[in-house]
Amino acid sequence: MKNIIELDQVGMVYETGSGPVEALRDINLAVGEGEFISLVGPSGCGKSTLLRVVAGLRPMTSGSVIVGGVPVTKPIPKVGMVFQAAVLLKWRSILDNVLLPAELAGLNARDYRTRAHELLELVGLSDFSGKRPNELSGGMQQRVALCRALLLDPPLLLMDEPFGALDAMTRDDMNLELLRVWGETGGSEGRKTILFVTHSIPEAVFLSDRVVVMSPRPGRVAEVLDINLPRPRSVETRASAEFGKYSLDIYDLLTGRQSGESGSALQGLG
Amino acid sequence: MIKRKFFEWLPASLMFLGLLVLWQLAVSGLGLREYILPSPAAVAHALFSSEINWTGHIIVTGTAILGAFLIAAIGGIALGTLTAWSTVMGRALMPFLVFVNTLPKVAVAPLFLLWFGYGIFPNMLIGALIGFFPVVINTAVGLTQIDEDMLDLGRVFNAPKWKVFAKIRIPNAYPYILSALKVTATAAVVGAIVGEFVASQSGLGYVIITSQSSLNTPLAFGALVWISILGLALYGAVAVLSRVLAPWAEGQEN
């Protein structure tokens, strides 16, 4: 498997009014093509910053970031981004929102209309293409944001807590939906690579091939866990013993709890 | 729909009619002299009286108001865009604009007369001076109050600055600009009338000043009515414009 992202000793310090703040330190991570990687960690562990460093939106201060074999020094157009808020343009129709990346990238939006319609159909929103964002629910808006990120068929998707603002039920639905869309929008080079930031341990376990657990101030990689749950994953996956075990392991890593203490809890889950 | 509109407007119409009746009763009941407070009937009479060339005065004042509004709108949007486009420009311009705004504009009116002579133009400038500041501020705010994530979206695609302005920042600023223009519409009326007070040979402000010295109060009231009609027309035009240009902002502001 070829690596699409290679982070080598990445560090980032930024200046604030009260002095420099170290946001990231010595981040090493290699992500293979088509992998689904989640970054979990408490607030302030720099996971969102790391995502933006990978996209070239924020400058690192040490180390190197290589995406698709090319060192990142400025924003790279090979990524699709989805944020916690859908950030749709409220004066545009849903279709025109999905088409925005084509316009911003200086392409002819007309050539992408068919693709935009296909994407909206993929997420079940074809009937809404003429509506305005405020006519859609939060979950629907986030689906539109996903379509927008996928429009130019980027090999890499960067998602920053995309479902963090949704209620629990919608969130679970969106997780399933994302995996389905991920499976169905392979393209010529196979599945897209996804870097996914989340606060939610179950979400990270459910979606990912690997989970990167980060610790705060400065943001560092505490541990990288392989999630060997079979795909395709379904609602039943969440009920499996392995799912519980992975979740608990991550919980232990994040809270610093000794795994010995978790023995009885694990038996209970089994 | 029409029925609902009727009931929406009913309270205001009744209130207005009630006040007119009360006014008429007060004048005739208390036996007030016409030069102190003319009755509504006397004002209505003056409104259509042929002793004065209303059309001429309305055109003069209307032109001054419209000119003031357009100068304030175009100048304000241009200055606001300039301050938002470049940080250096913003830093250079903003303190100066704030200073100009703190000046009592009415006090500058005689200077404008000195510089530009009698006529409509100095009156336009006074109105524009009173009305431009909110447009500058709201334009700058509307262009810069944007979700950082939204701007990242533009950065990812290396979109040129002008394109981010055209596609994201400017539409985002529409509701802000349009609500400032409503304030400007009112300010333009004030400025035009103030200018005519200071020195003029025509216009509704001129009518008020001359009718006051001849104690022809009904005429002054008539001029007031025409002024408020002009003001309402401009305000209404801006309201319609904002509904056409920024329908998504409906209900978002006042």
Short mmCIF file of N, CA and C in Angstrom, two decimals, chain B residues 82-205:
data_model
loop_
_atom_site.label_atom_id
_atom_site.label_comp_id
_atom_site.label_asym_id
_atom_site.label_seq_id
_atom_site.Cartn_x
_atom_site.Cartn_y
_atom_site.Cartn_z
N LEU B 82 -12.84 48.99 0.32
CA LEU B 82 -11.41 49.30 0.37
C LEU B 82 -10.81 48.91 1.72
N THR B 83 -11.51 49.24 2.81
CA THR B 83 -10.97 48.92 4.13
C THR B 83 -10.96 47.41 4.36
N ALA B 84 -11.92 46.70 3.76
CA ALA B 84 -11.96 45.24 3.96
C ALA B 84 -10.96 44.54 3.04
N TRP B 85 -10.69 45.13 1.90
CA TRP B 85 -9.81 44.51 0.90
C TRP B 85 -8.38 44.45 1.42
N SER B 86 -7.91 45.58 1.98
CA SER B 86 -6.52 45.61 2.44
C SER B 86 -6.44 46.13 3.86
N THR B 87 -5.71 45.38 4.68
CA THR B 87 -5.57 45.75 6.09
C THR B 87 -4.92 47.12 6.22
N VAL B 88 -3.91 47.38 5.38
CA VAL B 88 -3.21 48.66 5.44
C VAL B 88 -4.18 49.80 5.15
N MET B 89 -4.99 49.60 4.11
CA MET B 89 -6.01 50.60 3.75
C MET B 89 -6.95 50.84 4.93
N GLY B 90 -7.38 49.75 5.54
CA GLY B 90 -8.29 49.84 6.68
C GLY B 90 -7.67 50.66 7.80
N ARG B 91 -6.40 50.35 8.08
CA ARG B 91 -5.73 51.07 9.16
C ARG B 91 -5.55 52.54 8.83
N ALA B 92 -5.32 52.84 7.55
CA ALA B 92 -5.11 54.23 7.15
C ALA B 92 -6.43 55.00 7.15
N LEU B 93 -7.50 54.35 6.67
CA LEU B 93 -8.75 55.07 6.46
C LEU B 93 -9.64 55.18 7.70
N MET B 94 -9.70 54.08 8.47
CA MET B 94 -10.72 54.02 9.51
C MET B 94 -10.68 55.18 10.52
N PRO B 95 -9.50 55.49 11.09
CA PRO B 95 -9.48 56.60 12.06
C PRO B 95 -9.97 57.91 11.45
N PHE B 96 -9.59 58.14 10.19
CA PHE B 96 -10.03 59.35 9.51
C PHE B 96 -11.54 59.36 9.34
N LEU B 97 -12.11 58.23 8.94
CA LEU B 97 -13.56 58.14 8.74
C LEU B 97 -14.30 58.35 10.06
N VAL B 98 -13.75 57.76 11.13
CA VAL B 98 -14.38 57.94 12.44
C VAL B 98 -14.35 59.41 12.83
N PHE B 99 -13.22 60.06 12.55
CA PHE B 99 -13.10 61.49 12.85
C PHE B 99 -14.15 62.29 12.08
N VAL B 100 -14.26 62.02 10.79
CA VAL B 100 -15.24 62.74 9.97
C VAL B 100 -16.65 62.51 10.52
N ASN B 101 -16.88 61.29 10.98
CA ASN B 101 -18.22 60.97 11.47
C ASN B 101 -18.55 61.68 12.77
N THR B 102 -17.52 61.99 13.57
CA THR B 102 -17.82 62.66 14.83
C THR B 102 -18.07 64.16 14.64
N LEU B 103 -17.67 64.69 13.50
CA LEU B 103 -17.97 66.11 13.22
C LEU B 103 -19.48 66.31 13.17
N PRO B 104 -19.97 67.39 13.76
CA PRO B 104 -21.39 67.69 13.54
C PRO B 104 -21.56 68.19 12.10
N LYS B 105 -22.16 67.34 11.27
CA LYS B 105 -22.21 67.64 9.84
C LYS B 105 -22.95 68.94 9.53
N VAL B 106 -23.94 69.24 10.37
CA VAL B 106 -24.73 70.45 10.16
C VAL B 106 -23.82 71.68 10.21
N ALA B 107 -22.80 71.61 11.07
CA ALA B 107 -21.89 72.73 11.23
C ALA B 107 -21.05 72.96 9.98
N VAL B 108 -20.92 71.92 9.17
CA VAL B 108 -20.10 72.03 7.97
C VAL B 108 -20.91 72.66 6.82
N ALA B 109 -22.22 72.67 6.96
CA ALA B 109 -23.09 73.12 5.86
C ALA B 109 -22.72 74.50 5.32
N PRO B 110 -22.49 75.50 6.20
CA PRO B 110 -22.14 76.83 5.65
C PRO B 110 -20.84 76.79 4.82
N LEU B 111 -19.89 75.93 5.22
CA LEU B 111 -18.64 75.81 4.47
C LEU B 111 -18.91 75.30 3.06
N PHE B 112 -19.78 74.30 2.97
CA PHE B 112 -20.10 73.74 1.66
C PHE B 112 -20.69 74.80 0.74
N LEU B 113 -21.51 75.65 1.35
CA LEU B 113 -22.11 76.73 0.56
C LEU B 113 -21.03 77.66 0.02
N LEU B 114 -20.07 77.92 0.92
CA LEU B 114 -18.96 78.80 0.54
C LEU B 114 -18.19 78.20 -0.63
N TRP B 115 -17.97 76.86 -0.55
CA TRP B 115 -17.14 76.20 -1.56
C TRP B 115 -17.89 75.91 -2.86
N PHE B 116 -19.12 75.51 -2.73
CA PHE B 116 -19.83 75.04 -3.92
C PHE B 116 -20.94 75.97 -4.38
N GLY B 117 -21.19 77.06 -3.61
CA GLY B 117 -22.20 78.01 -4.01
C GLY B 117 -23.60 77.50 -3.73
N TYR B 118 -24.59 78.32 -4.06
CA TYR B 118 -25.99 77.93 -3.87
C TYR B 118 -26.33 76.82 -4.85
N GLY B 119 -27.32 76.04 -4.50
CA GLY B 119 -27.77 75.02 -5.44
C GLY B 119 -27.99 73.68 -4.76
N ILE B 120 -28.28 72.70 -5.58
CA ILE B 120 -28.64 71.40 -5.03
C ILE B 120 -27.40 70.64 -4.55
N PHE B 121 -26.27 70.83 -5.26
CA PHE B 121 -25.10 70.01 -4.98
C PHE B 121 -24.60 70.07 -3.53
N PRO B 122 -24.42 71.28 -2.94
CA PRO B 122 -23.96 71.28 -1.54
C PRO B 122 -24.94 70.57 -0.60
N ASN B 123 -26.24 70.69 -0.90
CA ASN B 123 -27.23 70.01 -0.06
C ASN B 123 -27.11 68.49 -0.17
N MET B 124 -26.82 68.03 -1.39
CA MET B 124 -26.57 66.61 -1.59
C MET B 124 -25.40 66.16 -0.74
N LEU B 125 -24.32 66.97 -0.76
CA LEU B 125 -23.11 66.59 -0.03
C LEU B 125 -23.36 66.50 1.47
N ILE B 126 -24.15 67.42 2.01
CA ILE B 126 -24.44 67.37 3.44
C ILE B 126 -25.19 66.08 3.77
N GLY B 127 -26.19 65.77 2.95
CA GLY B 127 -26.94 64.53 3.16
C GLY B 127 -26.04 63.31 3.06
N ALA B 128 -25.16 63.33 2.06
CA ALA B 128 -24.25 62.20 1.87
C ALA B 128 -23.31 62.05 3.06
N LEU B 129 -22.86 63.19 3.57
CA LEU B 129 -21.92 63.19 4.70
C LEU B 129 -22.58 62.60 5.96
N ILE B 130 -23.86 62.93 6.14
CA ILE B 130 -24.56 62.38 7.31
C ILE B 130 -24.80 60.88 7.13
N GLY B 131 -25.05 60.47 5.89
CA GLY B 131 -25.52 59.10 5.67
C GLY B 131 -24.47 58.06 5.31
N PHE B 132 -23.24 58.47 5.02
CA PHE B 132 -22.32 57.48 4.44
C PHE B 132 -21.69 56.55 5.45
N PHE B 133 -21.56 57.02 6.71
CA PHE B 133 -20.76 56.26 7.66
C PHE B 133 -21.31 54.86 7.97
N PRO B 134 -22.62 54.76 8.26
CA PRO B 134 -23.12 53.41 8.51
C PRO B 134 -22.89 52.46 7.33
N VAL B 135 -22.91 52.99 6.11
CA VAL B 135 -22.68 52.14 4.95
C VAL B 135 -21.24 51.62 4.95
N VAL B 136 -20.28 52.51 5.26
CA VAL B 136 -18.88 52.10 5.31
C VAL B 136 -18.71 50.97 6.33
N ILE B 137 -19.21 51.22 7.54
CA ILE B 137 -19.03 50.25 8.63
C ILE B 137 -19.69 48.92 8.28
N ASN B 138 -20.96 48.98 7.86
CA ASN B 138 -21.67 47.73 7.59
C ASN B 138 -21.08 46.97 6.40
N THR B 139 -20.60 47.71 5.40
CA THR B 139 -19.96 47.04 4.28
C THR B 139 -18.71 46.30 4.76
N ALA B 140 -17.90 47.00 5.55
CA ALA B 140 -16.66 46.38 6.05
C ALA B 140 -16.98 45.18 6.92
N VAL B 141 -17.98 45.32 7.79
CA VAL B 141 -18.34 44.21 8.68
C VAL B 141 -18.88 43.03 7.87
N GLY B 142 -19.78 43.32 6.92
CA GLY B 142 -20.36 42.25 6.12
C GLY B 142 -19.33 41.50 5.30
N LEU B 143 -18.29 42.21 4.88
CA LEU B 143 -17.26 41.57 4.06
C LEU B 143 -16.28 40.74 4.89
N THR B 144 -16.19 41.07 6.20
CA THR B 144 -15.19 40.39 7.02
C THR B 144 -15.79 39.39 8.01
N GLN B 145 -17.08 39.54 8.33
CA GLN B 145 -17.69 38.60 9.28
C GLN B 145 -18.03 37.31 8.56
N ILE B 146 -17.02 36.50 8.32
CA ILE B 146 -17.25 35.27 7.59
C ILE B 146 -16.64 34.12 8.35
N ASP B 147 -17.35 33.03 8.40
CA ASP B 147 -16.87 31.82 9.03
C ASP B 147 -15.46 31.50 8.50
N GLU B 148 -14.52 31.31 9.41
CA GLU B 148 -13.15 31.00 9.00
C GLU B 148 -13.12 29.74 8.13
N ASP B 149 -14.00 28.78 8.45
CA ASP B 149 -14.07 27.54 7.66
C ASP B 149 -14.44 27.83 6.21
N MET B 150 -15.35 28.80 6.05
CA MET B 150 -15.79 29.19 4.71
C MET B 150 -14.60 29.71 3.90
N LEU B 151 -13.77 30.51 4.56
CA LEU B 151 -12.60 31.07 3.89
C LEU B 151 -11.57 29.98 3.60
N ASP B 152 -11.47 29.00 4.52
CA ASP B 152 -10.57 27.86 4.27
C ASP B 152 -10.98 27.13 2.99
N LEU B 153 -12.28 27.06 2.78
CA LEU B 153 -12.81 26.42 1.58
C LEU B 153 -12.25 27.11 0.33
N GLY B 154 -12.19 28.44 0.39
CA GLY B 154 -11.62 29.19 -0.72
C GLY B 154 -10.12 28.96 -0.83
N ARG B 155 -9.45 28.87 0.34
CA ARG B 155 -7.99 28.72 0.33
C ARG B 155 -7.58 27.37 -0.23
N VAL B 156 -8.36 26.32 0.10
CA VAL B 156 -8.03 24.98 -0.37
C VAL B 156 -7.90 24.97 -1.89
N PHE B 157 -8.77 25.73 -2.54
CA PHE B 157 -8.76 25.72 -4.00
C PHE B 157 -7.91 26.84 -4.58
N ASN B 158 -7.10 27.46 -3.71
CA ASN B 158 -6.25 28.56 -4.15
C ASN B 158 -7.04 29.60 -4.94
N ALA B 159 -8.26 29.83 -4.52
CA ALA B 159 -9.11 30.79 -5.23
C ALA B 159 -8.52 32.19 -5.10
N PRO B 160 -8.44 32.94 -6.20
CA PRO B 160 -7.91 34.31 -6.11
C PRO B 160 -8.82 35.19 -5.23
N LYS B 161 -8.20 36.23 -4.66
CA LYS B 161 -8.90 37.09 -3.71
C LYS B 161 -10.19 37.67 -4.28
N TRP B 162 -10.12 38.11 -5.54
CA TRP B 162 -11.30 38.74 -6.13
C TRP B 162 -12.45 37.74 -6.23
N LYS B 163 -12.09 36.47 -6.45
CA LYS B 163 -13.14 35.46 -6.60
C LYS B 163 -13.81 35.18 -5.26
N VAL B 164 -12.99 35.14 -4.20
CA VAL B 164 -13.56 34.96 -2.86
C VAL B 164 -14.47 36.14 -2.52
N PHE B 165 -14.06 37.33 -2.94
CA PHE B 165 -14.92 38.50 -2.75
C PHE B 165 -16.21 38.34 -3.53
N ALA B 166 -16.10 37.99 -4.80
CA ALA B 166 -17.28 37.93 -5.66
C ALA B 166 -18.25 36.83 -5.25
N LYS B 167 -17.69 35.67 -4.87
CA LYS B 167 -18.57 34.52 -4.62
C LYS B 167 -19.02 34.41 -3.18
N ILE B 168 -18.17 34.86 -2.25
CA ILE B 168 -18.48 34.63 -0.84
C ILE B 168 -18.67 35.94 -0.07
N ARG B 169 -17.67 36.81 -0.10
CA ARG B 169 -17.72 37.97 0.79
C ARG B 169 -18.82 38.97 0.42
N ILE B 170 -18.93 39.29 -0.86
CA ILE B 170 -19.90 40.32 -1.24
C ILE B 170 -21.35 39.87 -1.01
N PRO B 171 -21.74 38.66 -1.47
CA PRO B 171 -23.11 38.25 -1.13
C PRO B 171 -23.34 38.20 0.37
N ASN B 172 -22.31 37.82 1.12
CA ASN B 172 -22.44 37.77 2.57
C ASN B 172 -22.72 39.17 3.14
N ALA B 173 -22.22 40.20 2.45
CA ALA B 173 -22.36 41.56 2.96
C ALA B 173 -23.71 42.20 2.59
N TYR B 174 -24.40 41.64 1.59
CA TYR B 174 -25.67 42.25 1.13
C TYR B 174 -26.61 42.66 2.28
N PRO B 175 -26.98 41.73 3.17
CA PRO B 175 -27.94 42.13 4.21
C PRO B 175 -27.41 43.25 5.08
N TYR B 176 -26.11 43.25 5.38
CA TYR B 176 -25.51 44.30 6.19
C TYR B 176 -25.62 45.64 5.47
N ILE B 177 -25.23 45.66 4.19
CA ILE B 177 -25.24 46.90 3.41
C ILE B 177 -26.67 47.44 3.29
N LEU B 178 -27.60 46.53 3.00
CA LEU B 178 -28.97 46.98 2.78
C LEU B 178 -29.60 47.54 4.05
N SER B 179 -29.26 46.98 5.21
CA SER B 179 -29.85 47.56 6.41
C SER B 179 -29.21 48.90 6.72
N ALA B 180 -27.95 49.10 6.33
CA ALA B 180 -27.33 50.43 6.49
C ALA B 180 -27.99 51.43 5.54
N LEU B 181 -28.33 50.97 4.34
CA LEU B 181 -28.93 51.89 3.37
C LEU B 181 -30.29 52.41 3.84
N LYS B 182 -30.97 51.62 4.68
CA LYS B 182 -32.24 52.11 5.23
C LYS B 182 -31.99 53.31 6.14
N VAL B 183 -30.92 53.23 6.93
CA VAL B 183 -30.54 54.37 7.78
C VAL B 183 -30.16 55.55 6.90
N THR B 184 -29.39 55.27 5.86
CA THR B 184 -28.91 56.33 4.96
C THR B 184 -30.08 57.03 4.27
N ALA B 185 -31.12 56.28 3.93
CA ALA B 185 -32.28 56.89 3.27
C ALA B 185 -32.86 57.99 4.14
N THR B 186 -32.94 57.74 5.45
CA THR B 186 -33.47 58.75 6.36
C THR B 186 -32.48 59.91 6.50
N ALA B 187 -31.20 59.60 6.60
CA ALA B 187 -30.18 60.63 6.78
C ALA B 187 -30.13 61.56 5.57
N ALA B 188 -30.33 61.00 4.38
CA ALA B 188 -30.29 61.81 3.16
C ALA B 188 -31.37 62.90 3.21
N VAL B 189 -32.54 62.55 3.74
CA VAL B 189 -33.63 63.53 3.85
C VAL B 189 -33.23 64.65 4.81
N VAL B 190 -32.69 64.27 5.97
CA VAL B 190 -32.26 65.27 6.96
C VAL B 190 -31.25 66.23 6.33
N GLY B 191 -30.25 65.65 5.66
CA GLY B 191 -29.19 66.47 5.08
C GLY B 191 -29.71 67.45 4.05
N ALA B 192 -30.57 66.97 3.17
CA ALA B 192 -31.10 67.84 2.12
C ALA B 192 -31.86 69.01 2.72
N ILE B 193 -32.69 68.74 3.72
CA ILE B 193 -33.49 69.80 4.33
C ILE B 193 -32.60 70.79 5.08
N VAL B 194 -31.62 70.26 5.82
CA VAL B 194 -30.70 71.13 6.56
C VAL B 194 -30.01 72.08 5.59
N GLY B 195 -29.56 71.54 4.47
CA GLY B 195 -28.90 72.36 3.46
C GLY B 195 -29.82 73.47 2.97
N GLU B 196 -31.07 73.13 2.77
CA GLU B 196 -32.02 74.13 2.28
C GLU B 196 -32.34 75.18 3.34
N PHE B 197 -32.28 74.76 4.62
CA PHE B 197 -32.47 75.72 5.71
C PHE B 197 -31.37 76.77 5.70
N VAL B 198 -30.14 76.29 5.50
CA VAL B 198 -28.99 77.18 5.63
C VAL B 198 -29.02 78.25 4.53
N ALA B 199 -29.25 77.83 3.33
CA ALA B 199 -29.34 78.81 2.25
C ALA B 199 -29.89 78.14 1.01
N SER B 200 -30.97 78.67 0.50
CA SER B 200 -31.49 78.15 -0.77
C SER B 200 -32.59 79.06 -1.28
N GLN B 201 -32.92 78.90 -2.53
CA GLN B 201 -34.00 79.69 -3.10
C GLN B 201 -35.16 78.83 -3.55
N SER B 202 -35.02 77.53 -3.32
CA SER B 202 -36.13 76.64 -3.65
C SER B 202 -35.98 75.35 -2.86
N GLY B 203 -36.99 74.50 -2.96
CA GLY B 203 -36.98 73.26 -2.20
C GLY B 203 -37.92 73.32 -1.02
N LEU B 204 -38.26 72.14 -0.48
CA LEU B 204 -39.26 72.09 0.59
C LEU B 204 -38.73 72.72 1.88
N GLY B 205 -37.43 72.60 2.13
CA GLY B 205 -36.83 73.24 3.29
C GLY B 205 -36.95 74.75 3.19
#
